[in-house]
Amino acid sequence: MRSDLLAFGPLVEQSGEKWGIGRQTDHVVRDAVGGEHTALSFFGTYHHRIDPKGRAAVPAQLRRWIPDGTVVAPGPDSRLMIWPPDEWKSQEERYRRTAETPAQARRFVRQLFGNTYPLELDAQGRLLLNPWQRTWAELDDSVVFVGLGEVVEIVSERNWTEQEGELEHDAFTRLNDLVIQRGAARPSEPPA
């Protein structure tokens, strides 16, 4: 496996190469040096400062793999979500199907799409968070970027510390046990 990929994670198609397994995805990203690669999962937690103009540096480990057409949208729990284009398209459809009435759909789509913006980075890799985004996510001078698989979450340092800052071992163990009970392969077992 290429060592320059290890900083972020293995390609989906290469992750099972040794075992002859894995799946291809349609989503291709272009890295900072112009190479194309199959989509990766975003992971990791990165703490950054927000400058007085509302700019926050997007972590290089994430920035390298964010494709053109990515958006920043409001998310649950006073968070912002960075959605790559393919995932955003899927999410759009889920949002539209969730409404119970046409009026509710219009209101929801208006609020969601009216507050979703293209992810645009300056030459230093900083994202300008507008006043509405900073208010929605309760951001002041610190921000946490959290990889959640196919998306990246933007959360205030304060909310991160209060809500998820410390991983509770017992809660994680219970969740892991539940996943295993529902049919997922055990960590020591290779997938069938």
PDB file of C-alpha atoms in Angstrom:
ATOM      1  CA  MET A   1       0.000   0.000   0.000  1.00  0.00           C
ATOM      2  CA  ARG A   2       1.251   3.493  -0.775  1.00  0.00           C
ATOM      3  CA  SER A   3       2.721   5.188   2.275  1.00  0.00           C
ATOM      4  CA  ASP A   4       1.222   8.579   1.364  1.00  0.00           C
ATOM      5  CA  LEU A   5      -2.237   7.048   1.826  1.00  0.00           C
ATOM      6  CA  LEU A   6      -1.512   5.769   5.307  1.00  0.00           C
ATOM      7  CA  ALA A   7      -1.776   9.225   6.840  1.00  0.00           C
ATOM      8  CA  PHE A   8      -5.479   9.228   6.076  1.00  0.00           C
ATOM      9  CA  GLY A   9      -6.454   5.609   5.642  1.00  0.00           C
ATOM     10  CA  PRO A  10      -6.533   2.869   3.056  1.00  0.00           C
ATOM     11  CA  LEU A  11      -8.569   3.166  -0.092  1.00  0.00           C
ATOM     12  CA  VAL A  12     -11.838   1.300   0.149  1.00  0.00           C
ATOM     13  CA  GLU A  13     -10.888  -0.892  -2.795  1.00  0.00           C
ATOM     14  CA  GLN A  14      -7.439  -1.606  -1.351  1.00  0.00           C
ATOM     15  CA  SER A  15      -8.503  -2.276   2.216  1.00  0.00           C
ATOM     16  CA  GLY A  16      -9.360  -5.913   1.438  1.00  0.00           C
ATOM     17  CA  GLU A  17      -6.830  -6.418  -1.334  1.00  0.00           C
ATOM     18  CA  LYS A  18      -4.749  -8.902   0.640  1.00  0.00           C
ATOM     19  CA  TRP A  19      -7.826 -11.069   1.257  1.00  0.00           C
ATOM     20  CA  GLY A  20      -9.325 -10.662  -2.200  1.00  0.00           C
ATOM     21  CA  ILE A  21     -12.300  -8.745  -0.855  1.00  0.00           C
ATOM     22  CA  GLY A  22     -13.507  -5.173  -0.968  1.00  0.00           C
ATOM     23  CA  ARG A  23     -15.915  -3.091  -2.934  1.00  0.00           C
ATOM     24  CA  GLN A  24     -15.525  -0.504  -5.614  1.00  0.00           C
ATOM     25  CA  THR A  25     -17.262   2.821  -5.220  1.00  0.00           C
ATOM     26  CA  ASP A  26     -18.226   5.309  -7.893  1.00  0.00           C
ATOM     27  CA  HIS A  27     -16.990   8.268  -5.883  1.00  0.00           C
ATOM     28  CA  VAL A  28     -13.529   9.382  -6.942  1.00  0.00           C
ATOM     29  CA  VAL A  29     -11.621  12.170  -5.251  1.00  0.00           C
ATOM     30  CA  ARG A  30      -8.708  14.165  -6.583  1.00  0.00           C
ATOM     31  CA  ASP A  31      -5.935  14.650  -4.058  1.00  0.00           C
ATOM     32  CA  ALA A  32      -3.823  17.775  -3.658  1.00  0.00           C
ATOM     33  CA  VAL A  33      -1.230  16.548  -6.152  1.00  0.00           C
ATOM     34  CA  GLY A  34      -3.816  15.777  -8.835  1.00  0.00           C
ATOM     35  CA  GLY A  35      -4.085  12.004  -8.470  1.00  0.00           C
ATOM     36  CA  GLU A  36      -7.496  10.364  -8.473  1.00  0.00           C
ATOM     37  CA  HIS A  37      -8.449   7.804  -5.837  1.00  0.00           C
ATOM     38  CA  THR A  38     -11.515   5.914  -4.751  1.00  0.00           C
ATOM     39  CA  ALA A  39     -13.379   7.611  -1.885  1.00  0.00           C
ATOM     40  CA  LEU A  40     -12.154   7.162   1.643  1.00  0.00           C
ATOM     41  CA  SER A  41     -13.848   7.244   4.976  1.00  0.00           C
ATOM     42  CA  PHE A  42     -13.239  10.413   6.965  1.00  0.00           C
ATOM     43  CA  PHE A  43     -12.072   9.716  10.484  1.00  0.00           C
ATOM     44  CA  GLY A  44     -10.218  11.357  13.343  1.00  0.00           C
ATOM     45  CA  THR A  45     -10.783  14.332  15.634  1.00  0.00           C
ATOM     46  CA  TYR A  46      -8.965  17.610  14.981  1.00  0.00           C
ATOM     47  CA  HIS A  47      -8.998  20.724  17.187  1.00  0.00           C
ATOM     48  CA  HIS A  48      -8.431  24.117  15.538  1.00  0.00           C
ATOM     49  CA  ARG A  49      -8.805  27.818  16.322  1.00  0.00           C
ATOM     50  CA  ILE A  50     -11.194  30.201  14.612  1.00  0.00           C
ATOM     51  CA  ASP A  51      -9.623  33.549  13.792  1.00  0.00           C
ATOM     52  CA  PRO A  52     -11.410  36.902  14.354  1.00  0.00           C
ATOM     53  CA  LYS A  53     -12.668  36.833  10.731  1.00  0.00           C
ATOM     54  CA  GLY A  54     -14.395  33.477  11.278  1.00  0.00           C
ATOM     55  CA  ARG A  55     -11.858  31.335   9.419  1.00  0.00           C
ATOM     56  CA  ALA A  56     -10.815  27.877  10.576  1.00  0.00           C
ATOM     57  CA  ALA A  57      -8.097  25.759   9.018  1.00  0.00           C
ATOM     58  CA  VAL A  58      -9.535  22.509   7.691  1.00  0.00           C
ATOM     59  CA  PRO A  59      -7.158  19.747   8.812  1.00  0.00           C
ATOM     60  CA  ALA A  60      -4.798  18.695   6.031  1.00  0.00           C
ATOM     61  CA  GLN A  61      -5.623  15.040   6.729  1.00  0.00           C
ATOM     62  CA  LEU A  62      -9.238  15.779   5.763  1.00  0.00           C
ATOM     63  CA  ARG A  63      -8.734  18.600   3.266  1.00  0.00           C
ATOM     64  CA  ARG A  64      -6.657  16.476   0.924  1.00  0.00           C
ATOM     65  CA  TRP A  65      -9.601  14.171   0.273  1.00  0.00           C
ATOM     66  CA  ILE A  66     -12.494  16.633   0.075  1.00  0.00           C
ATOM     67  CA  PRO A  67     -13.747  16.697  -3.534  1.00  0.00           C
ATOM     68  CA  ASP A  68     -15.013  19.650  -5.542  1.00  0.00           C
ATOM     69  CA  GLY A  69     -18.718  20.243  -5.048  1.00  0.00           C
ATOM     70  CA  THR A  70     -18.612  19.597  -1.297  1.00  0.00           C
ATOM     71  CA  VAL A  71     -21.041  21.608   0.843  1.00  0.00           C
ATOM     72  CA  VAL A  72     -21.323  22.761   4.457  1.00  0.00           C
ATOM     73  CA  ALA A  73     -24.856  22.253   5.777  1.00  0.00           C
ATOM     74  CA  PRO A  74     -26.592  22.598   9.131  1.00  0.00           C
ATOM     75  CA  GLY A  75     -26.626  19.399  11.125  1.00  0.00           C
ATOM     76  CA  PRO A  76     -28.270  18.133  14.280  1.00  0.00           C
ATOM     77  CA  ASP A  77     -27.198  19.028  17.813  1.00  0.00           C
ATOM     78  CA  SER A  78     -25.834  22.506  16.924  1.00  0.00           C
ATOM     79  CA  ARG A  79     -23.315  21.152  14.427  1.00  0.00           C
ATOM     80  CA  LEU A  80     -22.358  21.761  10.824  1.00  0.00           C
ATOM     81  CA  MET A  81     -21.782  18.919   8.392  1.00  0.00           C
ATOM     82  CA  ILE A  82     -19.308  18.791   5.506  1.00  0.00           C
ATOM     83  CA  TRP A  83     -20.963  16.650   2.806  1.00  0.00           C
ATOM     84  CA  PRO A  84     -19.092  15.408  -0.303  1.00  0.00           C
ATOM     85  CA  PRO A  85     -21.293  15.796  -3.419  1.00  0.00           C
ATOM     86  CA  ASP A  86     -22.398  12.161  -3.805  1.00  0.00           C
ATOM     87  CA  GLU A  87     -23.295  11.862  -0.130  1.00  0.00           C
ATOM     88  CA  TRP A  88     -25.070  15.231  -0.193  1.00  0.00           C
ATOM     89  CA  LYS A  89     -27.210  14.110  -3.141  1.00  0.00           C
ATOM     90  CA  SER A  90     -28.269  11.001  -1.190  1.00  0.00           C
ATOM     91  CA  GLN A  91     -28.923  13.094   1.895  1.00  0.00           C
ATOM     92  CA  GLU A  92     -31.036  15.558  -0.117  1.00  0.00           C
ATOM     93  CA  GLU A  93     -33.317  12.719  -1.156  1.00  0.00           C
ATOM     94  CA  ARG A  94     -33.662  11.519   2.448  1.00  0.00           C
ATOM     95  CA  TYR A  95     -34.547  15.039   3.586  1.00  0.00           C
ATOM     96  CA  ARG A  96     -37.202  15.420   0.891  1.00  0.00           C
ATOM     97  CA  ARG A  97     -38.824  12.043   1.725  1.00  0.00           C
ATOM     98  CA  THR A  98     -38.960  12.793   5.461  1.00  0.00           C
ATOM     99  CA  ALA A  99     -41.590  15.536   5.261  1.00  0.00           C
ATOM    100  CA  GLU A 100     -45.155  14.519   6.062  1.00  0.00           C
ATOM    101  CA  THR A 101     -46.869  17.247   4.015  1.00  0.00           C
ATOM    102  CA  PRO A 102     -45.930  19.353   0.976  1.00  0.00           C
ATOM    103  CA  ALA A 103     -45.922  22.478   3.170  1.00  0.00           C
ATOM    104  CA  GLN A 104     -43.572  20.833   5.642  1.00  0.00           C
ATOM    105  CA  ALA A 105     -41.322  19.724   2.770  1.00  0.00           C
ATOM    106  CA  ARG A 106     -41.148  23.268   1.385  1.00  0.00           C
ATOM    107  CA  ARG A 107     -40.363  24.761   4.792  1.00  0.00           C
ATOM    108  CA  PHE A 108     -37.742  22.138   5.578  1.00  0.00           C
ATOM    109  CA  VAL A 109     -36.067  22.375   2.166  1.00  0.00           C
ATOM    110  CA  ARG A 110     -36.108  26.190   2.370  1.00  0.00           C
ATOM    111  CA  GLN A 111     -34.407  26.167   5.778  1.00  0.00           C
ATOM    112  CA  LEU A 112     -31.902  23.471   4.877  1.00  0.00           C
ATOM    113  CA  PHE A 113     -30.917  24.643   1.405  1.00  0.00           C
ATOM    114  CA  GLY A 114     -31.056  28.307   2.360  1.00  0.00           C
ATOM    115  CA  ASN A 115     -28.360  27.645   4.955  1.00  0.00           C
ATOM    116  CA  THR A 116     -26.154  25.270   2.956  1.00  0.00           C
ATOM    117  CA  TYR A 117     -23.068  26.720   1.293  1.00  0.00           C
ATOM    118  CA  PRO A 118     -20.309  25.419  -0.989  1.00  0.00           C
ATOM    119  CA  LEU A 119     -17.157  24.497   0.886  1.00  0.00           C
ATOM    120  CA  GLU A 120     -14.621  27.056  -0.291  1.00  0.00           C
ATOM    121  CA  LEU A 121     -11.105  27.150   1.084  1.00  0.00           C
ATOM    122  CA  ASP A 122      -8.651  30.012   0.803  1.00  0.00           C
ATOM    123  CA  ALA A 123      -5.018  29.552  -0.239  1.00  0.00           C
ATOM    124  CA  GLN A 124      -4.085  28.555   3.345  1.00  0.00           C
ATOM    125  CA  GLY A 125      -6.762  25.841   3.483  1.00  0.00           C
ATOM    126  CA  ARG A 126      -9.087  27.848   5.730  1.00  0.00           C
ATOM    127  CA  LEU A 127     -12.863  27.653   5.643  1.00  0.00           C
ATOM    128  CA  LEU A 128     -14.724  30.924   6.200  1.00  0.00           C
ATOM    129  CA  LEU A 129     -17.640  30.195   8.502  1.00  0.00           C
ATOM    130  CA  ASN A 130     -20.266  32.889   8.012  1.00  0.00           C
ATOM    131  CA  PRO A 131     -22.082  34.472  10.982  1.00  0.00           C
ATOM    132  CA  TRP A 132     -25.151  32.242  10.567  1.00  0.00           C
ATOM    133  CA  GLN A 133     -22.988  29.080  10.580  1.00  0.00           C
ATOM    134  CA  ARG A 134     -21.058  30.243  13.646  1.00  0.00           C
ATOM    135  CA  THR A 135     -24.312  30.977  15.480  1.00  0.00           C
ATOM    136  CA  TRP A 136     -25.930  27.665  14.475  1.00  0.00           C
ATOM    137  CA  ALA A 137     -22.935  25.634  15.635  1.00  0.00           C
ATOM    138  CA  GLU A 138     -22.344  27.830  18.705  1.00  0.00           C
ATOM    139  CA  LEU A 139     -18.770  28.469  17.565  1.00  0.00           C
ATOM    140  CA  ASP A 140     -16.569  31.006  19.301  1.00  0.00           C
ATOM    141  CA  ASP A 141     -12.788  30.745  19.035  1.00  0.00           C
ATOM    142  CA  SER A 142     -12.301  26.958  18.845  1.00  0.00           C
ATOM    143  CA  VAL A 143     -13.691  24.285  16.576  1.00  0.00           C
ATOM    144  CA  VAL A 144     -13.453  20.502  16.354  1.00  0.00           C
ATOM    145  CA  PHE A 145     -13.571  18.629  13.045  1.00  0.00           C
ATOM    146  CA  VAL A 146     -14.782  15.042  13.532  1.00  0.00           C
ATOM    147  CA  GLY A 147     -14.626  12.433  10.775  1.00  0.00           C
ATOM    148  CA  LEU A 148     -17.845  10.400  10.705  1.00  0.00           C
ATOM    149  CA  GLY A 149     -17.190   8.051   7.815  1.00  0.00           C
ATOM    150  CA  GLU A 150     -18.723   9.642   4.737  1.00  0.00           C
ATOM    151  CA  VAL A 151     -19.045  13.137   6.264  1.00  0.00           C
ATOM    152  CA  VAL A 152     -17.148  15.510   8.534  1.00  0.00           C
ATOM    153  CA  GLU A 153     -18.816  17.188  11.487  1.00  0.00           C
ATOM    154  CA  ILE A 154     -17.919  20.697  12.686  1.00  0.00           C
ATOM    155  CA  VAL A 155     -18.656  21.227  16.378  1.00  0.00           C
ATOM    156  CA  SER A 156     -17.704  23.850  18.937  1.00  0.00           C
ATOM    157  CA  GLU A 157     -14.936  22.918  21.350  1.00  0.00           C
ATOM    158  CA  ARG A 158     -17.310  23.592  24.244  1.00  0.00           C
ATOM    159  CA  ASN A 159     -20.051  21.296  22.890  1.00  0.00           C
ATOM    160  CA  TRP A 160     -17.509  18.617  22.036  1.00  0.00           C
ATOM    161  CA  THR A 161     -16.123  18.647  25.566  1.00  0.00           C
ATOM    162  CA  GLU A 162     -19.578  18.643  27.170  1.00  0.00           C
ATOM    163  CA  GLN A 163     -21.178  16.031  24.931  1.00  0.00           C
ATOM    164  CA  GLU A 164     -18.509  13.721  23.577  1.00  0.00           C
ATOM    165  CA  GLY A 165     -15.113  14.828  24.744  1.00  0.00           C
ATOM    166  CA  GLU A 166     -14.472  11.778  26.857  1.00  0.00           C
ATOM    167  CA  LEU A 167     -15.202   8.348  25.464  1.00  0.00           C
ATOM    168  CA  GLU A 168     -16.962   6.355  28.135  1.00  0.00           C
ATOM    169  CA  HIS A 169     -15.460   2.879  28.065  1.00  0.00           C
ATOM    170  CA  ASP A 170     -18.536   1.114  29.435  1.00  0.00           C
ATOM    171  CA  ALA A 171     -20.890   2.806  26.970  1.00  0.00           C
ATOM    172  CA  PHE A 172     -18.580   2.015  24.058  1.00  0.00           C
ATOM    173  CA  THR A 173     -18.280  -1.614  25.178  1.00  0.00           C
ATOM    174  CA  ARG A 174     -22.089  -1.922  25.394  1.00  0.00           C
ATOM    175  CA  LEU A 175     -22.468  -0.453  21.908  1.00  0.00           C
ATOM    176  CA  ASN A 176     -19.786  -2.759  20.531  1.00  0.00           C
ATOM    177  CA  ASP A 177     -21.525  -5.761  22.127  1.00  0.00           C
ATOM    178  CA  LEU A 178     -24.834  -4.691  20.595  1.00  0.00           C
ATOM    179  CA  VAL A 179     -23.265  -4.443  17.130  1.00  0.00           C
ATOM    180  CA  ILE A 180     -21.777  -7.916  17.530  1.00  0.00           C
ATOM    181  CA  GLN A 181     -25.101  -9.336  18.758  1.00  0.00           C
ATOM    182  CA  ARG A 182     -26.859  -7.982  15.683  1.00  0.00           C
ATOM    183  CA  GLY A 183     -24.643  -9.927  13.327  1.00  0.00           C
ATOM    184  CA  ALA A 184     -21.520  -7.905  12.678  1.00  0.00           C
ATOM    185  CA  ALA A 185     -18.263  -9.835  12.495  1.00  0.00           C
ATOM    186  CA  ARG A 186     -16.268  -9.920  15.706  1.00  0.00           C
ATOM    187  CA  PRO A 187     -13.047  -7.882  15.584  1.00  0.00           C
ATOM    188  CA  SER A 188     -10.948 -11.055  15.611  1.00  0.00           C
ATOM    189  CA  GLU A 189     -12.992 -12.682  12.829  1.00  0.00           C
ATOM    190  CA  PRO A 190     -12.320 -11.845   9.189  1.00  0.00           C
ATOM    191  CA  PRO A 191     -15.466 -10.998   7.206  1.00  0.00           C
ATOM    192  CA  ALA A 192     -17.056 -13.967   5.446  1.00  0.00           C
TER     193      ALA A 192
END
